[in-house]
Structure formats: structure tokens, C-alpha cells
PDB file of C-alpha atoms in Angstrom:
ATOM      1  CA  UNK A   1       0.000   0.000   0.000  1.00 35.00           C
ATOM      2  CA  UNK A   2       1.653   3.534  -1.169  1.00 38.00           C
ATOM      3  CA  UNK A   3       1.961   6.349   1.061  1.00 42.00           C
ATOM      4  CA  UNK A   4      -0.987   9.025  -0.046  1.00 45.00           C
ATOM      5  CA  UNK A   5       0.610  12.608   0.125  1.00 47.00           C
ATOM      6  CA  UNK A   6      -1.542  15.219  -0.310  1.00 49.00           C
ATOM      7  CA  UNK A   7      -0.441  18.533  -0.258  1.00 45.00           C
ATOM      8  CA  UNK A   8      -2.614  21.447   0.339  1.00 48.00           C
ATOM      9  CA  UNK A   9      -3.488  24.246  -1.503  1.00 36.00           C
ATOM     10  CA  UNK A  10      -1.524  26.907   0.497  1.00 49.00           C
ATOM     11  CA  UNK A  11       1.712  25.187  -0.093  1.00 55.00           C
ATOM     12  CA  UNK A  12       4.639  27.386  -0.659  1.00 62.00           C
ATOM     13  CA  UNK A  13       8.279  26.456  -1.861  1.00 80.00           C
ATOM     14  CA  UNK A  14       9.898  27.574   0.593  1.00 88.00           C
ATOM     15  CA  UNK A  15       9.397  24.001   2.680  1.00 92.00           C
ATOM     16  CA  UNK A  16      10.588  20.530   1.485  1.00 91.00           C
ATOM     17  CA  UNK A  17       8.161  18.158   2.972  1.00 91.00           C
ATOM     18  CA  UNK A  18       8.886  14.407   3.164  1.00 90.00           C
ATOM     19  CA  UNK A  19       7.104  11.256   4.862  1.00 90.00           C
ATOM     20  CA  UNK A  20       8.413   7.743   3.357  1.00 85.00           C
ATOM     21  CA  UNK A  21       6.542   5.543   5.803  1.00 80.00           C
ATOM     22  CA  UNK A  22       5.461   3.325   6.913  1.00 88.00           C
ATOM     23  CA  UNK A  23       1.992   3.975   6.169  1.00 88.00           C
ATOM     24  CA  UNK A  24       0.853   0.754   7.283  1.00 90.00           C
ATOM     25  CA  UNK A  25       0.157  -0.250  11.088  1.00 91.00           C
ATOM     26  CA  UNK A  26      -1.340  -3.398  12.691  1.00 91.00           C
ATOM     27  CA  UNK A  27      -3.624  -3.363  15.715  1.00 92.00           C
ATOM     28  CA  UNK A  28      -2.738  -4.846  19.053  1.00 92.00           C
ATOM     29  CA  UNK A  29      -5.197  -7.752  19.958  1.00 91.00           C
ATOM     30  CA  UNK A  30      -7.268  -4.816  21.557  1.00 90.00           C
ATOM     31  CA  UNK A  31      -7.526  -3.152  18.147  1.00 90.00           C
ATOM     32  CA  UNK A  32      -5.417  -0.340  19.180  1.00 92.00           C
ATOM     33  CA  UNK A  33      -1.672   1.199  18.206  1.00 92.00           C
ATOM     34  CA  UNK A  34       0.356   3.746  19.190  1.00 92.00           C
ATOM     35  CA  UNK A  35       1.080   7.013  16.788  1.00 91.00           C
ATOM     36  CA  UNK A  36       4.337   6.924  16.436  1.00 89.00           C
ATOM     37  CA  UNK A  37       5.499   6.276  12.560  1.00 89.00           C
ATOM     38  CA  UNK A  38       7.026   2.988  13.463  1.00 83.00           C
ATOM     39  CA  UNK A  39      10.102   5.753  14.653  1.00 82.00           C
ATOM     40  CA  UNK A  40      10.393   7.561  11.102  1.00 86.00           C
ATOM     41  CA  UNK A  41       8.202  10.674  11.731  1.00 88.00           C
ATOM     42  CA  UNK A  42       7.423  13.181   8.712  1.00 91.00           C
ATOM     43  CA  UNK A  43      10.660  15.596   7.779  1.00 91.00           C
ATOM     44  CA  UNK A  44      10.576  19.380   7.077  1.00 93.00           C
ATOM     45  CA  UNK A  45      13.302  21.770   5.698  1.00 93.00           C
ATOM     46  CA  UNK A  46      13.475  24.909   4.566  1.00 93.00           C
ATOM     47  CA  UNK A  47      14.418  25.612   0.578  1.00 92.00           C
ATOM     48  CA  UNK A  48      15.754  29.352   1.283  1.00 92.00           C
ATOM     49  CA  UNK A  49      17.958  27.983   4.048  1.00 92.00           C
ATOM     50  CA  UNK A  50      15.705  29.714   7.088  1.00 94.00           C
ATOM     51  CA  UNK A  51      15.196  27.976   9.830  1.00 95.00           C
ATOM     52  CA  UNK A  52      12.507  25.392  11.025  1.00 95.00           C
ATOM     53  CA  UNK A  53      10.720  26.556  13.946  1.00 94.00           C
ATOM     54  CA  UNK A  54       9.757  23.808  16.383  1.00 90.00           C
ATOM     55  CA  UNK A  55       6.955  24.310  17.479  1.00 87.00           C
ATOM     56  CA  UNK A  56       4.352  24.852  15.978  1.00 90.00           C
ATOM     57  CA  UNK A  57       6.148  22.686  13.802  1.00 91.00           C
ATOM     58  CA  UNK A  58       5.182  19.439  13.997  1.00 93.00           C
ATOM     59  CA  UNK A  59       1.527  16.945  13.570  1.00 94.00           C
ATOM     60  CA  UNK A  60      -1.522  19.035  14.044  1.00 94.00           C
ATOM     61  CA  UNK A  61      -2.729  17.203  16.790  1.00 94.00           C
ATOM     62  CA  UNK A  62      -6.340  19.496  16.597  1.00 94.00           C
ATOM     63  CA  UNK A  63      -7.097  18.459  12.878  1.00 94.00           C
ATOM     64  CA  UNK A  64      -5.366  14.981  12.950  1.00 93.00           C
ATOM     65  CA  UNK A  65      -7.463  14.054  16.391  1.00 92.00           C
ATOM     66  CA  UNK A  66      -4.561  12.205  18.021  1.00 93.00           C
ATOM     67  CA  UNK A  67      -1.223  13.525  19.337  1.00 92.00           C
ATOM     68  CA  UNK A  68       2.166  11.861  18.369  1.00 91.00           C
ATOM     69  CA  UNK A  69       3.249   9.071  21.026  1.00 90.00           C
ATOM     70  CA  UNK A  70      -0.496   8.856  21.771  1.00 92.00           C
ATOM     71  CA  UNK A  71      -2.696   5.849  21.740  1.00 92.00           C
ATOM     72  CA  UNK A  72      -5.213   5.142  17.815  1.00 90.00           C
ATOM     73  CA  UNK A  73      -8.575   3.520  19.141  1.00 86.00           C
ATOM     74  CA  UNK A  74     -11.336   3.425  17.309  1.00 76.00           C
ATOM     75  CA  UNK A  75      -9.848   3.131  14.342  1.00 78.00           C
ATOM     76  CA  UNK A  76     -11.212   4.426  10.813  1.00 74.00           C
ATOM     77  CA  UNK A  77      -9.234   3.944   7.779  1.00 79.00           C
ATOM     78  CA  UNK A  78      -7.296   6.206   6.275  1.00 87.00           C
ATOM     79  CA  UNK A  79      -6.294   8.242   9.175  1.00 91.00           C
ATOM     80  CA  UNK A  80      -5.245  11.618   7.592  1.00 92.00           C
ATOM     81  CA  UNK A  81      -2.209  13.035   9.181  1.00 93.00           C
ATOM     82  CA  UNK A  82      -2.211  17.194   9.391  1.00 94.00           C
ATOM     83  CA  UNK A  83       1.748  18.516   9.508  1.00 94.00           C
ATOM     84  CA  UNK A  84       2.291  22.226   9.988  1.00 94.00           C
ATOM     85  CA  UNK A  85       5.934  23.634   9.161  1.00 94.00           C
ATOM     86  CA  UNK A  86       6.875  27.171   9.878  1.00 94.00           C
ATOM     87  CA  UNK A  87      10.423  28.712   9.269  1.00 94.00           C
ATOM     88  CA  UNK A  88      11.577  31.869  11.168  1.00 95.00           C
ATOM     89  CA  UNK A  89      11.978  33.900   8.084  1.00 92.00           C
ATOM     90  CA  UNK A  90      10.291  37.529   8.207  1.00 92.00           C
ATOM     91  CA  UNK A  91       7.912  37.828   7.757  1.00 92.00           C
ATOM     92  CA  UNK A  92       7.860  33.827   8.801  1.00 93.00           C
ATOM     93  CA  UNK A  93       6.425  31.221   6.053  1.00 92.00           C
ATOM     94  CA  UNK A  94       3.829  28.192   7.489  1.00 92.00           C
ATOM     95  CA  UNK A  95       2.049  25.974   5.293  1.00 92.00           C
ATOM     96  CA  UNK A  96       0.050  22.491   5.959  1.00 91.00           C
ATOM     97  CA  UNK A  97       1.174  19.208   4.676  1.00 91.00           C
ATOM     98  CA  UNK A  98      -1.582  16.203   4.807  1.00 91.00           C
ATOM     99  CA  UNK A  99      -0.872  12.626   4.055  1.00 91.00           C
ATOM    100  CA  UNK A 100      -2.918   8.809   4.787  1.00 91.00           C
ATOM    101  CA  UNK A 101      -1.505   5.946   6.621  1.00 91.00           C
ATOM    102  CA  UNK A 102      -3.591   3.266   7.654  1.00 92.00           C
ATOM    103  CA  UNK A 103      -4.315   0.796  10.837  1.00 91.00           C
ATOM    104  CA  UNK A 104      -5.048  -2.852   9.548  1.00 92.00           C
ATOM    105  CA  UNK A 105      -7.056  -5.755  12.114  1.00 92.00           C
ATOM    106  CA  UNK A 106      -4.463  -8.967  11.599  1.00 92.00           C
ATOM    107  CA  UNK A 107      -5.928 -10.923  14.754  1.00 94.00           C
ATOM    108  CA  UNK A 108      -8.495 -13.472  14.003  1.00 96.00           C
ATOM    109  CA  UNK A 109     -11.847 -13.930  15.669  1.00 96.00           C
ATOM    110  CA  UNK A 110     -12.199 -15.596  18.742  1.00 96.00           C
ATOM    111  CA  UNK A 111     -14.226 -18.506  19.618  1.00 97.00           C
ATOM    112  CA  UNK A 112     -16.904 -17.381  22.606  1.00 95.00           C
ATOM    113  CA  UNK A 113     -18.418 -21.034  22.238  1.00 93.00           C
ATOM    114  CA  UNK A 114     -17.344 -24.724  23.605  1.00 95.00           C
ATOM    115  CA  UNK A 115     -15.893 -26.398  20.548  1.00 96.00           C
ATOM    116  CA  UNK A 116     -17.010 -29.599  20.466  1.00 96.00           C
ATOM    117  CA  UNK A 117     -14.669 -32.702  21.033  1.00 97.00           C
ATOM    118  CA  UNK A 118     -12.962 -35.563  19.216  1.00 98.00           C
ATOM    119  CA  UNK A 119     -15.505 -38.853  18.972  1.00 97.00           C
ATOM    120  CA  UNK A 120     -15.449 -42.094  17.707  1.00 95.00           C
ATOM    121  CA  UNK A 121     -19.164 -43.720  16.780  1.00 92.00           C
ATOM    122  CA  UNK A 122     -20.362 -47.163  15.820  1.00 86.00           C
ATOM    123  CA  UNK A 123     -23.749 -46.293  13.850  1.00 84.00           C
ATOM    124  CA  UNK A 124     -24.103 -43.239  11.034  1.00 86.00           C
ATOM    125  CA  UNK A 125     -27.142 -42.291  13.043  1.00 86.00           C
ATOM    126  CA  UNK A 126     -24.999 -41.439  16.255  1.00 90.00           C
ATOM    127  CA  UNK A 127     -23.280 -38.762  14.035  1.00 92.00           C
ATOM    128  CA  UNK A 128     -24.283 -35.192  15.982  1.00 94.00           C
ATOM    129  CA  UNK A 129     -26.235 -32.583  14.443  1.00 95.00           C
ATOM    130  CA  UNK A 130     -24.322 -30.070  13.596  1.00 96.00           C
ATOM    131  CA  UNK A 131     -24.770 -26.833  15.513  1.00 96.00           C
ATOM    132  CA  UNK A 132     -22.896 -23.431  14.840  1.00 97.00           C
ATOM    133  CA  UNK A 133     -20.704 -21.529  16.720  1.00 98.00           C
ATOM    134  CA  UNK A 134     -20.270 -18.319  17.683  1.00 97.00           C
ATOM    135  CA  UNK A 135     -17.150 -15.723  17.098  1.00 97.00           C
ATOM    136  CA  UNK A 136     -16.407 -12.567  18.468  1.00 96.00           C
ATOM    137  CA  UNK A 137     -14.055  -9.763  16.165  1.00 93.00           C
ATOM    138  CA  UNK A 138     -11.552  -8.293  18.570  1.00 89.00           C
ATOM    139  CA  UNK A 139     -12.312  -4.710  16.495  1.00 88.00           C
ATOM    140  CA  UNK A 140     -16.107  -4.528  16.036  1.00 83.00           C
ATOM    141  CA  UNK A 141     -16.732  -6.067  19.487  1.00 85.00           C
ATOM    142  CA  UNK A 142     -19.649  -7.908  17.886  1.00 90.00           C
ATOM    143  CA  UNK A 143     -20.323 -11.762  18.055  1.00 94.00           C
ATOM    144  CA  UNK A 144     -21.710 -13.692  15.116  1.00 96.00           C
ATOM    145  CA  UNK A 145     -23.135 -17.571  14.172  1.00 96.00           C
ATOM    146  CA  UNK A 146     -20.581 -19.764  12.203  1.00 98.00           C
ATOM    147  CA  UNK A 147     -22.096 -22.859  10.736  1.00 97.00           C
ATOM    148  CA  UNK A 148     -20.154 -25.846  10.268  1.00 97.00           C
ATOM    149  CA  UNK A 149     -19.356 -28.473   6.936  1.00 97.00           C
ATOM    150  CA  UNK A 150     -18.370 -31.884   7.106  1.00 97.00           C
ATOM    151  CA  UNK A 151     -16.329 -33.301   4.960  1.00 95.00           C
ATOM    152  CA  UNK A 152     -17.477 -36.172   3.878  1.00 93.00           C
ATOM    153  CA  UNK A 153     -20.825 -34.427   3.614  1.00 90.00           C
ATOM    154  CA  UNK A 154     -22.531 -37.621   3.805  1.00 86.00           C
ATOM    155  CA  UNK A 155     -20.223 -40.822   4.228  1.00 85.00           C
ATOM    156  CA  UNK A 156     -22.975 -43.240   4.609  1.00 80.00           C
ATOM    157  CA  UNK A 157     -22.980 -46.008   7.032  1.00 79.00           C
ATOM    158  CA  UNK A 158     -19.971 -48.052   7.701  1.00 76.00           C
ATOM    159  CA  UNK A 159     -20.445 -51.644   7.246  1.00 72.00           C
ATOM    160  CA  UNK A 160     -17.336 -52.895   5.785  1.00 70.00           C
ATOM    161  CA  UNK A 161     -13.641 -51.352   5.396  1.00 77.00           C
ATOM    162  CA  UNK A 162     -11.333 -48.875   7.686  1.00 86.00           C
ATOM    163  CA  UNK A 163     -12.645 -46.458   9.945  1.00 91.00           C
ATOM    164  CA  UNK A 164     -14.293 -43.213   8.528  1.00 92.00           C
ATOM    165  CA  UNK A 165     -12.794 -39.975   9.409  1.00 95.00           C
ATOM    166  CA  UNK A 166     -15.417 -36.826   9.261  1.00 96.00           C
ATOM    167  CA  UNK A 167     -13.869 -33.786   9.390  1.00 98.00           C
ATOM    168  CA  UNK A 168     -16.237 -31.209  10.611  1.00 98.00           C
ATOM    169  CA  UNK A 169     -14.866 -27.835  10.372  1.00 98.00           C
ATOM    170  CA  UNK A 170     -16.172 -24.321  11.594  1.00 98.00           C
ATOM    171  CA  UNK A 171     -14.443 -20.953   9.835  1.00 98.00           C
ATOM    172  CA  UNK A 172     -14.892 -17.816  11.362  1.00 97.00           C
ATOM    173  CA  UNK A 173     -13.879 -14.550   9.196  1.00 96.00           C
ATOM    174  CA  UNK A 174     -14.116 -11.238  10.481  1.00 93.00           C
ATOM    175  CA  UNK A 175     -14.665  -7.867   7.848  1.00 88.00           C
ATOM    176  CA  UNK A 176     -10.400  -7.866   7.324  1.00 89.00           C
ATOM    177  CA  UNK A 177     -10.587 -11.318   5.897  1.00 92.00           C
ATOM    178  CA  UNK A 178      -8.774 -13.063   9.573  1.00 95.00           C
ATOM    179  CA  UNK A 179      -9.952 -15.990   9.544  1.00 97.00           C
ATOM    180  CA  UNK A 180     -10.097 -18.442  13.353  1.00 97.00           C
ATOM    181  CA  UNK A 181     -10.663 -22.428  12.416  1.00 98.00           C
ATOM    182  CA  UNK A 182     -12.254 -25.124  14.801  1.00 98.00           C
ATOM    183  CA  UNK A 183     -12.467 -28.730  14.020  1.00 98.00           C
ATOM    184  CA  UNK A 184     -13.794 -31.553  15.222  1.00 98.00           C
ATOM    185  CA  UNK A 185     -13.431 -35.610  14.047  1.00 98.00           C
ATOM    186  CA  UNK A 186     -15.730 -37.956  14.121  1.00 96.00           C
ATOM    187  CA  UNK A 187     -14.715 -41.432  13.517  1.00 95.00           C
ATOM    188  CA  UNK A 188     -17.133 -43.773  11.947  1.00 93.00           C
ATOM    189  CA  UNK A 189     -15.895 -47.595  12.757  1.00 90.00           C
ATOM    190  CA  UNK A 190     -17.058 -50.319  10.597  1.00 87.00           C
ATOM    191  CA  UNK A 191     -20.248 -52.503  11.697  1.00 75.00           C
ATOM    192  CA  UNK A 192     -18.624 -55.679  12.364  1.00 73.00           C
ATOM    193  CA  UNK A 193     -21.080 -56.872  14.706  1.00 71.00           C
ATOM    194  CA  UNK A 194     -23.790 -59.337  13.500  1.00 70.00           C
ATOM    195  CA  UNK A 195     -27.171 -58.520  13.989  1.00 69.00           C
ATOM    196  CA  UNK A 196     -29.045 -60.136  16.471  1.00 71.00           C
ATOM    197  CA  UNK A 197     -32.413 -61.587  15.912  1.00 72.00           C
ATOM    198  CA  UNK A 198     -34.954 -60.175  18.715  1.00 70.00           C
ATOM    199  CA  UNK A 199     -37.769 -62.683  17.766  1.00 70.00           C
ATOM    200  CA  UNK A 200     -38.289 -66.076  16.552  1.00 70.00           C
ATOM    201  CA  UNK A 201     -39.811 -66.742  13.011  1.00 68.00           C
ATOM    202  CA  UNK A 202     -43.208 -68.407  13.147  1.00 68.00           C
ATOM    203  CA  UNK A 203     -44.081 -71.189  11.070  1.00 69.00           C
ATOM    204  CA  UNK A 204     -46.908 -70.341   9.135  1.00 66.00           C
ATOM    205  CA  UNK A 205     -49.299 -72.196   6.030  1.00 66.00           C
ATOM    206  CA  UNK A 206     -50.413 -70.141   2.929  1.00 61.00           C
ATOM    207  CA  UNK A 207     -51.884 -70.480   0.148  1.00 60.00           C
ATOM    208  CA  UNK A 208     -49.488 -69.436  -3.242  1.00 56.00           C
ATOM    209  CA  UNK A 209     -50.419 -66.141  -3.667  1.00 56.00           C
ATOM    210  CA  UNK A 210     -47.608 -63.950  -3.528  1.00 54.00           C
ATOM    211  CA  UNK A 211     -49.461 -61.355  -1.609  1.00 64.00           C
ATOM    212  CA  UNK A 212     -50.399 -63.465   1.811  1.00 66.00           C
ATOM    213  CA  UNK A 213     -46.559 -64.664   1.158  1.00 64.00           C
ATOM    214  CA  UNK A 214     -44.559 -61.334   0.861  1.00 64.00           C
ATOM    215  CA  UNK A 215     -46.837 -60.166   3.779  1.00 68.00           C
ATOM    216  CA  UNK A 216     -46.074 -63.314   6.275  1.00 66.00           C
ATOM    217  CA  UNK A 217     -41.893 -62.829   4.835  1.00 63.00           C
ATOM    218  CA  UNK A 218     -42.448 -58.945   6.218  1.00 63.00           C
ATOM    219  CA  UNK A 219     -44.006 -60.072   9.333  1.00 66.00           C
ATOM    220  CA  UNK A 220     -41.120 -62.383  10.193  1.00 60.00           C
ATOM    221  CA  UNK A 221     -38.438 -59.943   9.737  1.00 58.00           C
ATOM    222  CA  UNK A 222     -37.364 -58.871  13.556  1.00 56.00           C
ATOM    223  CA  UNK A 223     -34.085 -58.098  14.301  1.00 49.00           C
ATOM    224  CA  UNK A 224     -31.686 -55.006  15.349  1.00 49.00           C
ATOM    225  CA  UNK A 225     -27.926 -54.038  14.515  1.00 49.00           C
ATOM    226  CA  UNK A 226     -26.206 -53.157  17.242  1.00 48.00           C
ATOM    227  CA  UNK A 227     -29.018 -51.724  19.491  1.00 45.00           C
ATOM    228  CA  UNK A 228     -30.859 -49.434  16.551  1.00 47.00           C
ATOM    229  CA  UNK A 229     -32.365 -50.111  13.044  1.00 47.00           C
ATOM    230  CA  UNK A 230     -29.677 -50.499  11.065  1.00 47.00           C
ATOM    231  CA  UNK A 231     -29.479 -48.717   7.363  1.00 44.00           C
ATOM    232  CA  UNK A 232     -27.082 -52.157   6.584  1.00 46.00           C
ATOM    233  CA  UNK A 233     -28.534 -54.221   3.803  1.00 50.00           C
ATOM    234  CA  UNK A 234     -29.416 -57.328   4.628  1.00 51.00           C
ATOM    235  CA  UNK A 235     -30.934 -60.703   2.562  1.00 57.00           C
ATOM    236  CA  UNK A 236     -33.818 -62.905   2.806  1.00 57.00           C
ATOM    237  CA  UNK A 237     -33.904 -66.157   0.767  1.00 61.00           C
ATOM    238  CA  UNK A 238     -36.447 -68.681   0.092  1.00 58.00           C
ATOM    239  CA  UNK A 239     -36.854 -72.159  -1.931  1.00 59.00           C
ATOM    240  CA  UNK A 240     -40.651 -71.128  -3.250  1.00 58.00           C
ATOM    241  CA  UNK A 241     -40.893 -71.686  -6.934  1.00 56.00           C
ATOM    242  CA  UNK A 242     -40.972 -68.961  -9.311  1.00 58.00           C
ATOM    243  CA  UNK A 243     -44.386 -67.018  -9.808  1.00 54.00           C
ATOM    244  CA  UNK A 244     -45.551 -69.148  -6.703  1.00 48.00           C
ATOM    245  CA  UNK A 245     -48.031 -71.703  -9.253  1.00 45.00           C
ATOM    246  CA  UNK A 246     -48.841 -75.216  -8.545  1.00 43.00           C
ATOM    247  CA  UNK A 247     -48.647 -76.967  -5.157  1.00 43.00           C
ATOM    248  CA  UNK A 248     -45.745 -75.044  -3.416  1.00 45.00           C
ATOM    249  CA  UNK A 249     -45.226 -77.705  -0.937  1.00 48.00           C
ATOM    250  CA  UNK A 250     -42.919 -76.950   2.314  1.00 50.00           C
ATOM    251  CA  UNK A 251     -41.068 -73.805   1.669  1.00 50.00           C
ATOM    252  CA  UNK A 252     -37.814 -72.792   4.020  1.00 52.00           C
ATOM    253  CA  UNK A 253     -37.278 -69.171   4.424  1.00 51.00           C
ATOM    254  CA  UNK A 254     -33.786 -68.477   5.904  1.00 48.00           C
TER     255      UNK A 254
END
């Protein structure tokens, strides 16, 4: 970012003005900084070879709003530095210099919520629901929502295969573009567990009519994965004869 001089209108040649920054400072965590010109203040000689007279020479503290070695709060880019210079010359010659520097926010946001913890889960329905967080900006004092992604978005349930790593993350950016990450993993192991069957199949007699059949299959069908419904696929497998015609006979359902 280039220093901005702007001279006023009532310059006169008998003064030699130079500021060659910094023009850029960075706020403390407290979004403040003091006015000093990182220790290079603005220069001013005389081009008749009078003499500078110090003061008034010097910042205009009254039109700048803050005096050198002072504290910037409440910051508001730019921040237009006044600089008077006066010689002693008779009568004497005083003129007004005026020139930006700017304050930039490099802290990032601040987490005012719990982030949530590492966990490891056996089921994709144990997964949490995600919930946002909120962030505070260090400069504009204000808090705001941040709303989490996971990545995988959507990693289905586990039923074979490694453990599944989901990396939800939350990313708070404030109005300089800082930017404060949280993340939590949750591990998805594999379903290695067989089911377990809650109820005993009934025998049951019916005619061939695929109907009353598919219905009494349905009704026999009673069992859990790992203490929930499981989303697991499972199988089902009969001996009845195709299109259920004829005299089916005994039919085994496993």
C-alpha cells in the first residue's frame, strides 16, 4: 500500500516536505496502536535555508485528532495526518502538509463457544447434528453464528472397510478477511457386529399367492444391529418356486 501525500493548496516552496513511511500499522489484539510512525516521523526543511521553527512545527494534533506518542482507538481507515511547518523567516512562512496511513485488524476472531470434542461412533445415526458456533471480532466487538461443513458431507454407514474420518470444520472470518478455524473428528468404525435376531420366526401355512406370502416374509423380519435399526442391507432367501403356481409344498425361508 503507497503512502498518499496530499499537499494542500496553500503550499509554498519555501518548505521541502517528506514522509516515506510506513503507512501501514497493525492493531494490538485490543484493536489499538500507538502514533508513532514505526520511529520515522514526517521531515521538514526549509528551501531558502531559514530555519525550522519547532513548534508549531510538527503533527496538528487538533485536525489529525490524536497527538504523536499517543494511543489510535477506534480506528477508521485512512487516518489523515495534518503537519504544519513554519520557518523563522520575516515575515515567517507556514504551510500544511496532509498525508494517509492506515491501521489494519491482523488478529483473528475468537471462539466465545465450547468447541465440540474428538468422537469415535459405531452407527451413522450417532453422528451429531451439527450446531454453529459463535465468534467474536476483537475490532467490532460484535459476536456472530458460524455454521459448520463436514467433509465427507454424507459418508454413509460403515459396514465394511477402515474407519471413517469426518472432518467437521467451523471458519470464522471477520470484515479484514482473519480468519479463526475449529475442528472436530468424528470417527465412523465399521459394523462388524452381527445382527441379532430379537424374535423367533413363526411357522406359518399359505396359500401361493404372492401377496399373503410377501406379507407373512415382512411379518417375520425382527431383528436389530447393534441396538438401533440399522441402514445395513441385509438378505432374505427362500426355496418357493418362481411365480408361486402349482402346489408349493414346504417352503424354508432363511
Amino acid at each position: 500500500m503507497a503512502c498518499t501525500l496530499l499537499i494542500s493548496s496553500n503550499l509554498q516552496a519555501q518548505f521541502i516536505f517528506d514522509y516515506s513511511g510506513p503507512d501501514t500499522f497493525y492493531l494490538s489484539p485490543v484493536c489499538t496502536a500507538p502514533f508513532n510512525f514505526g520511529g520515522q516521523p514526517p521531515t521538514v526543511v526549509s528551501s531558502i535555508g531559514a530555519n525550522i521553527v519547532t513548534p508549531p512545527t510538527g503533527v496538528d494534533a487538533a485536525l489529525t485528532g490524536y497527538t504523536p506518542g499517543g494511543l489510535i482507538t477506534n480506528v477508521e481507515n485512512p487516518l489523515t495526518v495534518y503537519f504544519i511547518a513554519e520557518d523563522d523567516a520575516i515575515p515567517a512562512n507556514r504551510d500544511t502538509f496532509s498525508f494517509e496511513i492506515y491501521f489494519l485488524d491482523n488478529t483473528p476472531p475468537t471462539w466465545s463457544s465450547s468447541i465440540p470434542g474428538n468422537i469415535v461412533i459405531d452407527c451413522v445415526e450417532d453422528i451429531p447434528a451439527p450446531v454453529d458456533l459463535t465468534a467474536i471480532d476483537n475490532c467490532q466487538l460484535i459476536s456472530f453464528p458460524v455454521s459448520p461443513t463436514d467433509n465427507p458431507a454424507d459418508p454413509g454407514p460403515n459396514c465394511s472397510g477402515a474407519p471413517i474420518n469426518i472432518i467437521r470444520t467451523w471458519e470464522a472470518v471477520d470484515n479484514s478477511g482473519n480468519t479463526a478455524v475449529a475442528t472436530q473428528t468424528i470417527t465412523l468404525l465399521p459394523d462388524v457386529q452381527a445382527p441379532v435376531i430379537t424374535e423367533d420366526p413363526q411357522d406359518g401355512n399359505y396359500t401361493c399367492q404372492s401377496s399373503d406370502f410377501d406379507g407373512w416374509l415382512a411379518s417375520q423380519l425382527s431383528a436389530i444391529e447393534n441396538g438401533i435399526v440399522e441402514t445395513c442391507t441385509y438378505t432374505l432367501t427362500h426355496d418357493a418356486p418362481p411365480g408361486y403356481t402349482g402346489d408349493c409344498g414346504m417352503i424354508t425361508v432363511t
